[in-house]
Every structure is written in C-alpha cells, then in structure tokens.
C-alpha cells in the first residue's frame, strides 16, 4: 500500500481530500497530517483497533500512550473528567495551540489509546488542516508524531513519506510545520501542575497563567533518580545514526573547540558533520557544515532541528558536533531534544 498525498495550505484547504481522509479515519485507517508542532499520525482515538494500528505502523511500544486531538473546546468533557479549574483556565489561554494536558480519562477512551493508563493526554491543535481533519473524522483523533519510533519527529510531509509512506493510507501535506518541536505536556493529575515535556510554551509562560508549575525531575538529568512520568520520555529518542556531541560555552571558544575536534576526526579518516548557526557558519572550514538558523531568531533553530538531524542521517557522517542552543524562550525545549539525541554527551569549551 502506498499512501496517497494531498497537498494544501491552511489558507486553501482541499475540502474534498479532507472529507476522504476523514472517511479513512472513520473506517479505522491511518492518516498523517500537519499540526503547528510536528506531523501527527492519526487514527480514530475511540477505536482500540485503530490505536493498535498506530503502534504497529510506528513500531512504538504499546505502553507509550497517544495524544487525543480535539477541534472544539467542549469536546474536552467527552474524553476527560474531574477537570481542575486551572486546567480549564490554561485551555482557555493556550488552546488551540501547542499544549497537551494530562487528565483523568472517561470510559469512551479505550485503554489501547492511553497505553493502559487511566489518564488521557488531550490537545486542541491550532493548525487549520488538523482542525478540519479532526472534525471530518468524527472529532477525536489519536496522533503521536508521524515518524518511525526512534527517528526524529517529522517536520515536513517528505519526512513522513520517508518513514511511513508505505504503511499508512493517506498523508495531508501542509508544507513545513510552524514550530518544529512537540507540544508542551502539562500533567494535571496531581496537586501542582507539572511539565512532563518542555515545548514552545515554557515554564515562565505557564506560571503566568497557573502560578507555581513543577518540572518533572525525571526529564532533567541523564540518569535521574526518578523515572520520567511521560512514558515516551523514558525511551531513547531522536537519535541520529552518527555519534553526536554538543559543545557549550562562549561562542568563540565553542567554535574553536569544534574546529579542533573536527580536524582530529578528519585526520583519523572519519567524516564529520557540524551544526552551527548563521552567525558562526563562515568560521568553520572543514567538515559537512550545516546552519540550523539564526541564533537571533530562535524559532528558526527549533524549526530546523529535526530536519538537520535527518539530513545528517542521509549524509552518512560518522560524527556530528553541535553548538549548544540555550536560547531565551525555547532553549529548554531545544536542548531537551538535542541532549537526548546526543545521549547527553556535552562538552564545556
Ligand atoms: P508523541 O505524540 O509521539 O509526541 O508522544 C506523546 C507523548 O505524550 C509521549 O511522551 C507520551 O508518553 C505522553 N503521554 C501521552 N499520554 C500520557 C499520559 N496519560 N500520561 C503521561 N504521559 C502521556
Ligand atoms: Mg514522538
């Protein structure tokens, strides 16, 4: 089976393709679609069999729960119950948008969708293609990222085709995504809301709305004393084929250190990739050098991260050195993904 691909933009939806894709989902099939964060692999969230198909297509462990996507505020009540007031408040402020909330689930959500948990992850995405598809599919679409398990999340339809093109029914191609990192996950099942996965909405922003917000201690260290609460954060994720090391410190020193390391490896006969920024691009002479975007424009760094990791897989380099990207707003989210991809190999220059 080869997936059929329908191209469209948020401004000009292909209504006919969305109707057909909605039918596929209602019939238990799988459709990949763009959201503002990354591409999702959708199945009917209320159909246990469809959820099993998602796990199989991705090669994802079945104890790693899926996010249920909705396209109307009031649909939250159908999949979640005992919703605390602060969760409602956050939804009012941040939905539609890159926010996922963990809440107690209702009976309509099968355990196959929640990885056996009594809680459910819910998101109302802002992307209009995603919203139209969810509505045409009957309002509840389970969707993890549309990549093969262990590969970087897809930020273009081409990435989805590369990983899943012959395992799913249809792909809605809405061009490159806007944000490029997965949604912020906030857990509301305990007293104080807790960030289980950092994303575009950072702790400062959440605290403006909610007051005190904790960060899951399990996501901060390489081998934390506590296990991350989100099952997906426990797996080794986003790992490029090459051995990736991050170098942090003042810009001049970082550039010098990466240049030295690259030269050493090249002298040993290895091929080297370098992830830098527009600001430092011309300071590197050896190796396969790729700029991730402008440091002065952190959104461009987030958007290009996964694409660059995929490019290096295609280039078959042996080692990659990356500058660190502790940018002001999304730095936590970017470094969380990059550190995981690097297996936490970080050098101080
Ligand atoms: P993905 O959609 O591939 O970005 O993955 C969804 C993420 O949400 C994974 O890290 C899951 O472990 C996490 N998640 C989904 N449902 C729950 C839940 N009920 N409790 C905790 N984490 C969840
Ligand atoms: Mg994922």
Short mmCIF file of C-alpha atoms and ligand atoms in Angstrom, two decimals:
data_model
loop_
_atom_site.label_atom_id
_atom_site.label_comp_id
_atom_site.label_asym_id
_atom_site.label_seq_id
_atom_site.Cartn_x
_atom_site.Cartn_y
_atom_site.Cartn_z
CA UNK A 1 0.00 0.00 0.00
CA UNK A 2 1.27 3.45 -0.91
CA UNK A 3 -0.24 6.41 0.89
CA UNK A 4 -1.96 8.99 -1.33
CA UNK A 5 -0.74 12.51 -0.70
CA UNK A 6 -2.94 15.62 -0.81
CA UNK A 7 -1.19 19.00 -0.83
CA UNK A 8 -2.88 22.04 0.63
CA UNK A 9 -2.32 25.13 2.74
CA UNK A 10 -4.12 26.38 5.82
CA UNK A 11 -5.49 29.24 3.73
CA UNK A 12 -6.73 26.97 0.94
CA UNK A 13 -7.96 23.70 2.38
CA UNK A 14 -8.64 20.86 -0.06
CA UNK A 15 -12.12 20.14 1.30
CA UNK A 16 -12.56 17.05 -0.85
CA UNK A 17 -9.28 15.46 0.33
CA UNK A 18 -10.15 16.27 3.94
CA UNK A 19 -13.54 14.60 3.53
CA UNK A 20 -11.90 11.47 2.06
CA UNK A 21 -9.24 11.44 4.81
CA UNK A 22 -11.99 11.79 7.42
CA UNK A 23 -13.74 8.74 5.94
CA UNK A 24 -10.50 6.73 6.11
CA UNK A 25 -10.20 7.58 9.82
CA UNK A 26 -13.83 6.68 10.49
CA UNK A 27 -13.21 3.33 8.76
CA UNK A 28 -10.27 2.60 11.08
CA UNK A 29 -7.45 3.68 8.72
CA UNK A 30 -4.40 5.90 9.34
CA UNK A 31 -3.85 9.46 8.07
CA UNK A 32 -0.78 11.65 8.68
CA UNK A 33 -1.44 15.38 8.96
CA UNK A 34 0.37 18.61 9.83
CA UNK A 35 -0.03 20.38 13.16
CA UNK A 36 1.76 23.54 14.27
CA UNK A 37 4.27 21.40 16.24
CA UNK A 38 5.17 18.35 14.09
CA UNK A 39 3.30 15.99 11.73
CA UNK A 40 0.95 13.59 13.53
CA UNK A 41 -0.04 10.02 12.63
CA UNK A 42 -3.79 9.95 13.17
CA UNK A 43 -6.24 7.16 13.90
CA UNK A 44 -9.72 7.19 15.47
CA UNK A 45 -8.99 7.77 19.18
CA UNK A 46 -12.13 5.95 20.31
CA UNK A 47 -11.31 2.80 18.32
CA UNK A 48 -8.88 0.45 20.10
CA UNK A 49 -8.08 -1.31 16.83
CA UNK A 50 -7.05 1.96 15.15
CA UNK A 51 -4.74 2.75 18.08
CA UNK A 52 -3.13 -0.68 17.73
CA UNK A 53 -2.52 0.08 14.05
CA UNK A 54 -0.76 3.31 15.01
CA UNK A 55 1.61 1.46 17.35
CA UNK A 56 2.31 -1.14 14.69
CA UNK A 57 2.99 1.43 11.92
CA UNK A 58 5.42 3.36 14.10
CA UNK A 59 7.00 0.34 15.77
CA UNK A 60 6.13 2.09 19.03
CA UNK A 61 5.99 0.23 22.35
CA UNK A 62 2.30 -0.15 23.24
CA UNK A 63 2.76 1.17 26.79
CA UNK A 64 3.59 4.62 25.36
CA UNK A 65 0.22 6.44 25.26
CA UNK A 66 -1.12 8.50 22.35
CA UNK A 67 -2.34 12.11 22.47
CA UNK A 68 -6.07 12.57 21.73
CA UNK A 69 -6.62 15.56 19.42
CA UNK A 70 -9.86 17.53 19.51
CA UNK A 71 -11.05 20.52 17.47
CA UNK A 72 -13.66 22.07 19.79
CA UNK A 73 -13.23 23.21 23.37
CA UNK A 74 -16.37 21.44 24.61
CA UNK A 75 -15.14 18.04 23.34
CA UNK A 76 -12.66 18.01 26.23
CA UNK A 77 -15.55 16.99 28.52
CA UNK A 78 -16.19 13.86 26.46
CA UNK A 79 -12.72 12.37 26.89
CA UNK A 80 -11.72 13.79 30.31
CA UNK A 81 -13.40 14.13 33.71
CA UNK A 82 -12.75 15.78 37.08
CA UNK A 83 -11.06 18.57 35.14
CA UNK A 84 -9.48 21.02 37.61
CA UNK A 85 -10.23 24.73 37.24
CA UNK A 86 -6.62 25.60 36.46
CA UNK A 87 -6.63 23.13 33.55
CA UNK A 88 -9.72 24.86 32.15
CA UNK A 89 -8.01 28.20 32.59
CA UNK A 90 -4.90 27.01 30.76
CA UNK A 91 -7.03 25.63 27.94
CA UNK A 92 -8.82 28.98 27.64
CA UNK A 93 -5.47 30.79 27.33
CA UNK A 94 -3.45 28.36 25.21
CA UNK A 95 -5.91 26.37 23.03
CA UNK A 96 -5.93 26.00 20.17
CA UNK A 97 -2.16 25.64 20.43
CA UNK A 98 0.96 23.58 21.23
CA UNK A 99 -0.29 22.42 24.65
CA UNK A 100 -1.16 18.87 25.77
CA UNK A 101 -2.89 18.31 29.11
CA UNK A 102 -2.93 15.04 31.10
CA UNK A 103 -6.29 14.47 32.82
CA UNK A 104 -8.40 11.63 34.19
CA UNK A 105 -9.96 9.72 31.27
CA UNK A 106 -13.62 8.84 30.68
CA UNK A 107 -14.95 5.43 29.59
CA UNK A 108 -15.15 6.34 25.91
CA UNK A 109 -11.35 6.39 25.60
CA UNK A 110 -10.03 2.83 25.16
CA UNK A 111 -7.01 1.71 27.21
CA UNK A 112 -5.31 0.86 23.91
CA UNK A 113 -5.17 4.62 23.23
CA UNK A 114 -3.80 5.53 26.68
CA UNK A 115 -1.23 2.75 26.90
CA UNK A 116 -3.22 1.13 29.70
CA UNK A 117 -3.35 4.28 31.86
CA UNK A 118 -6.49 5.76 33.47
CA UNK A 119 -5.34 9.20 32.37
CA UNK A 120 -5.57 10.73 28.90
CA UNK A 121 -3.42 13.27 27.05
CA UNK A 122 -5.56 15.86 25.19
CA UNK A 123 -4.62 18.59 22.74
CA UNK A 124 -6.55 21.08 20.59
CA UNK A 125 -4.12 21.99 17.79
CA UNK A 126 -4.13 25.39 16.11
CA UNK A 127 -3.31 24.22 12.56
CA UNK A 128 -6.43 24.57 10.39
CA UNK A 129 -5.74 21.47 8.30
CA UNK A 130 -5.54 19.46 11.54
CA UNK A 131 -8.76 21.03 12.85
CA UNK A 132 -10.67 20.33 9.64
CA UNK A 133 -9.46 16.72 9.54
CA UNK A 134 -10.39 16.07 13.19
CA UNK A 135 -13.90 17.41 12.57
CA UNK A 136 -14.36 15.39 9.42
CA UNK A 137 -13.14 12.23 11.26
CA UNK A 138 -15.76 12.46 14.00
CA UNK A 139 -13.94 14.75 16.45
CA UNK A 140 -11.40 12.53 18.26
CA UNK A 141 -8.10 11.69 16.59
CA UNK A 142 -5.29 9.87 18.42
CA UNK A 143 -1.99 11.04 16.99
CA UNK A 144 1.60 10.55 18.05
CA UNK A 145 4.32 12.07 15.89
CA UNK A 146 4.32 10.56 12.38
CA UNK A 147 7.84 9.10 12.49
CA UNK A 148 9.15 5.58 12.92
CA UNK A 149 9.84 5.11 16.64
CA UNK A 150 13.38 6.25 17.44
CA UNK A 151 13.72 8.67 14.48
CA UNK A 152 13.37 12.46 14.73
CA UNK A 153 9.79 13.75 14.60
CA UNK A 154 8.73 14.78 11.06
CA UNK A 155 8.52 18.48 10.24
CA UNK A 156 7.68 18.02 6.53
CA UNK A 157 5.49 15.59 4.58
CA UNK A 158 8.66 14.25 2.91
CA UNK A 159 9.87 13.06 6.33
CA UNK A 160 6.56 11.23 6.84
CA UNK A 161 6.82 9.57 3.41
CA UNK A 162 10.40 8.52 4.20
CA UNK A 163 9.33 6.75 7.43
CA UNK A 164 5.74 5.61 6.86
CA UNK A 165 4.87 6.17 3.19
CA UNK A 166 4.02 2.52 2.57
CA UNK A 167 2.44 1.75 5.95
CA UNK A 168 -0.41 4.26 6.09
CA UNK A 169 -3.37 5.24 3.90
CA UNK A 170 -3.01 8.96 3.36
CA UNK A 171 -0.83 12.00 4.05
CA UNK A 172 -2.11 15.57 4.14
CA UNK A 173 0.84 17.70 3.05
CA UNK A 174 0.59 21.18 4.54
CA UNK A 175 4.22 22.15 3.93
CA UNK A 176 6.80 22.71 6.64
CA UNK A 177 5.40 22.99 10.17
CA UNK A 178 5.48 26.24 12.11
CA UNK A 179 7.17 25.32 15.43
CA UNK A 180 9.08 22.10 14.77
CA UNK A 181 9.17 20.70 18.34
CA UNK A 182 6.47 18.60 20.02
CA UNK A 183 3.82 20.16 22.30
CA UNK A 184 4.43 21.09 25.93
CA UNK A 185 2.84 18.37 28.11
CA UNK A 186 1.35 19.51 31.43
CA UNK A 187 0.10 16.95 33.95
CA UNK A 188 -2.97 17.96 35.98
CA UNK A 189 -3.49 14.67 37.80
CA UNK A 190 -1.60 15.80 40.90
CA UNK A 191 -1.94 18.84 43.14
CA UNK A 192 0.60 21.08 41.45
CA UNK A 193 0.64 21.11 37.63
CA UNK A 194 3.84 19.55 36.30
CA UNK A 195 5.62 19.84 32.95
CA UNK A 196 6.27 16.33 31.64
CA UNK A 197 7.78 17.50 28.33
CA UNK A 198 9.10 21.02 27.60
CA UNK A 199 7.90 22.74 24.43
CA UNK A 200 7.13 26.08 22.82
CA UNK A 201 5.08 27.12 25.88
CA UNK A 202 7.76 27.37 28.56
CA UNK A 203 7.59 27.27 32.35
CA UNK A 204 7.57 31.08 32.68
CA UNK A 205 4.55 31.38 30.39
CA UNK A 206 2.69 28.60 32.20
CA UNK A 207 3.43 30.16 35.60
CA UNK A 208 1.99 33.49 34.44
CA UNK A 209 -1.30 31.65 33.96
CA UNK A 210 -1.22 28.96 36.67
CA UNK A 211 1.05 30.17 39.45
CA UNK A 212 3.56 27.53 40.59
CA UNK A 213 4.34 24.86 38.00
CA UNK A 214 6.78 22.00 38.65
CA UNK A 215 9.07 20.35 36.11
CA UNK A 216 9.20 16.54 36.13
CA UNK A 217 12.59 15.83 37.77
CA UNK A 218 12.77 12.73 35.59
CA UNK A 219 13.38 14.78 32.39
CA UNK A 220 16.25 16.93 33.61
CA UNK A 221 19.19 14.62 34.20
CA UNK A 222 20.73 11.88 32.08
CA UNK A 223 20.13 9.14 34.64
CA UNK A 224 17.69 10.74 37.03
CA UNK A 225 16.83 9.15 40.37
CA UNK A 226 13.15 9.34 39.33
CA UNK A 227 11.71 7.88 36.12
CA UNK A 228 10.08 10.43 33.78
CA UNK A 229 6.31 10.34 34.23
CA UNK A 230 5.52 10.51 30.50
CA UNK A 231 6.35 7.01 29.22
CA UNK A 232 7.60 8.49 25.94
CA UNK A 233 10.28 10.48 27.75
CA UNK A 234 11.83 7.25 29.09
CA UNK A 235 12.79 5.85 25.74
CA UNK A 236 15.98 6.74 23.89
CA UNK A 237 14.56 9.03 21.24
CA UNK A 238 15.54 11.15 18.28
CA UNK A 239 18.95 9.52 17.91
CA UNK A 240 20.85 10.26 14.70
CA UNK A 241 22.94 7.46 13.17
CA UNK A 242 26.18 9.37 13.78
CA UNK A 243 27.70 9.91 17.20
CA UNK A 244 26.53 13.39 18.26
CA UNK A 245 28.32 15.62 20.80
CA UNK A 246 27.18 19.08 21.94
CA UNK A 247 29.73 21.78 22.76
CA UNK A 248 28.69 24.64 25.03
CA UNK A 249 30.37 27.79 26.31
CA UNK A 250 31.16 31.26 24.97
CA UNK A 251 30.76 31.46 21.16
CA UNK A 252 34.45 31.97 20.27
CA UNK A 253 35.55 29.06 22.44
CA UNK A 254 32.82 26.78 21.13
CA UNK A 255 33.84 27.46 17.52
CA UNK A 256 37.50 26.85 18.31
CA UNK A 257 36.75 23.60 20.17
CA UNK A 258 34.55 22.23 17.39
CA UNK A 259 37.17 23.13 14.77
CA UNK A 260 39.85 21.25 16.74
CA UNK A 261 37.66 18.19 17.31
CA UNK A 262 36.62 18.12 13.64
CA UNK A 263 40.22 18.30 12.45
CA UNK A 264 41.24 15.46 14.77
CA UNK A 265 38.46 13.21 13.47
CA UNK A 266 39.16 14.06 9.82
CA UNK A 267 42.83 13.23 10.38
CA UNK A 268 41.67 9.82 11.65
CA UNK A 269 39.78 9.30 8.40
CA UNK A 270 36.27 9.93 9.74
CA UNK A 271 33.61 12.16 8.17
CA UNK A 272 32.37 14.99 10.34
CA UNK A 273 29.13 16.96 10.46
CA UNK A 274 28.85 20.33 12.19
CA UNK A 275 25.62 22.01 13.35
CA UNK A 276 26.16 25.74 13.66
CA UNK A 277 24.20 28.98 13.21
CA UNK A 278 24.10 31.67 10.53
CA UNK A 279 26.25 33.78 12.86
CA UNK A 280 29.09 31.21 13.01
CA UNK A 281 28.72 29.48 9.62
CA UNK A 282 31.74 31.10 7.93
CA UNK A 283 34.04 30.34 10.88
CA UNK A 284 34.15 26.64 10.00
CA UNK A 285 36.23 25.43 7.07
CA UNK A 286 36.36 21.63 7.35
CA UNK A 287 33.53 19.09 7.56
CA UNK A 288 29.90 18.91 6.43
CA UNK A 289 28.75 22.22 7.92
CA UNK A 290 25.03 22.99 8.25
CA UNK A 291 23.47 26.09 9.73
CA UNK A 292 20.35 25.44 11.76
CA UNK A 293 19.16 29.05 11.53
CA UNK A 294 19.89 32.41 13.11
CA UNK A 295 20.73 32.49 16.81
CA UNK A 296 19.00 35.87 16.90
CA UNK A 297 15.79 34.15 15.74
CA UNK A 298 15.29 31.14 17.98
CA UNK A 299 12.13 29.98 16.21
CA UNK A 300 14.27 29.12 13.17
CA UNK A 301 16.51 26.89 15.32
CA UNK A 302 13.53 24.94 16.69
CA UNK A 303 12.00 24.55 13.21
CA UNK A 304 15.15 23.16 11.60
CA UNK A 305 16.49 20.89 14.35
CA UNK A 306 14.81 17.63 13.35
CA UNK A 307 15.27 18.24 9.62
CA UNK A 308 19.02 18.72 10.10
CA UNK A 309 19.35 15.54 12.15
CA UNK A 310 17.60 13.66 9.33
CA UNK A 311 19.86 15.27 6.71
CA UNK A 312 22.93 14.05 8.55
CA UNK A 313 21.47 10.52 8.62
CA UNK A 314 21.24 10.78 4.83
CA UNK A 315 24.77 12.19 4.51
CA UNK A 316 26.18 9.18 6.44
CA UNK A 317 28.66 11.17 8.51
CA UNK A 318 30.45 9.34 11.33
CA UNK A 319 30.38 12.03 13.99
CA UNK A 320 28.47 15.28 14.49
CA UNK A 321 29.39 18.25 16.66
CA UNK A 322 26.71 20.75 17.51
CA UNK A 323 26.84 24.13 19.14
CA UNK A 324 24.55 24.38 22.20
CA UNK A 325 21.34 26.42 21.81
CA UNK A 326 20.37 27.80 25.21
CA UNK A 327 18.07 30.39 23.65
CA UNK A 328 15.82 32.56 25.86
CA UNK A 329 12.32 31.15 25.26
CA UNK A 330 12.56 27.71 23.70
CA UNK A 331 16.11 26.90 24.91
CA UNK A 332 14.82 24.37 27.43
CA UNK A 333 12.80 22.52 24.82
CA UNK A 334 15.51 22.66 22.13
CA UNK A 335 18.26 21.46 24.48
CA UNK A 336 15.99 18.71 25.87
CA UNK A 337 15.68 17.23 22.34
CA UNK A 338 19.31 17.83 21.39
CA UNK A 339 20.67 16.30 24.62
CA UNK A 340 18.54 13.20 24.10
CA UNK A 341 19.72 12.90 20.51
CA UNK A 342 23.30 13.17 21.80
CA UNK A 343 22.76 10.63 24.57
CA UNK A 344 23.69 13.56 26.87
CA UNK A 345 27.22 13.92 25.50
CA UNK A 346 28.02 17.55 26.34
CA UNK A 347 31.47 19.19 26.37
CA UNK A 348 32.25 22.52 28.01
CA UNK A 349 34.55 24.65 25.80
P1 LIG B 1 4.12 11.94 20.74
O1 LIG B 1 2.70 12.16 20.42
O2 LIG B 1 4.81 10.91 19.90
O3 LIG B 1 4.84 13.22 20.81
O4 LIG B 1 4.11 11.31 22.19
C1 LIG B 1 3.13 11.62 23.15
C2 LIG B 1 3.78 11.86 24.47
O5 LIG B 1 2.77 12.07 25.46
C3 LIG B 1 4.62 10.67 24.95
O6 LIG B 1 5.80 11.14 25.58
C4 LIG B 1 3.68 10.03 25.95
O7 LIG B 1 4.38 9.24 26.87
C5 LIG B 1 2.98 11.23 26.56
N1 LIG B 1 1.68 10.87 27.15
C6 LIG B 1 0.55 10.57 26.49
N2 LIG B 1 -0.45 10.25 27.33
C7 LIG B 1 0.06 10.34 28.58
C8 LIG B 1 -0.47 10.10 29.89
N3 LIG B 1 -1.72 9.72 30.06
N4 LIG B 1 0.35 10.31 30.94
C9 LIG B 1 1.63 10.70 30.76
N5 LIG B 1 2.19 10.92 29.54
C10 LIG B 1 1.43 10.74 28.46
MG1 LIG B 2 7.01 11.15 19.16
#
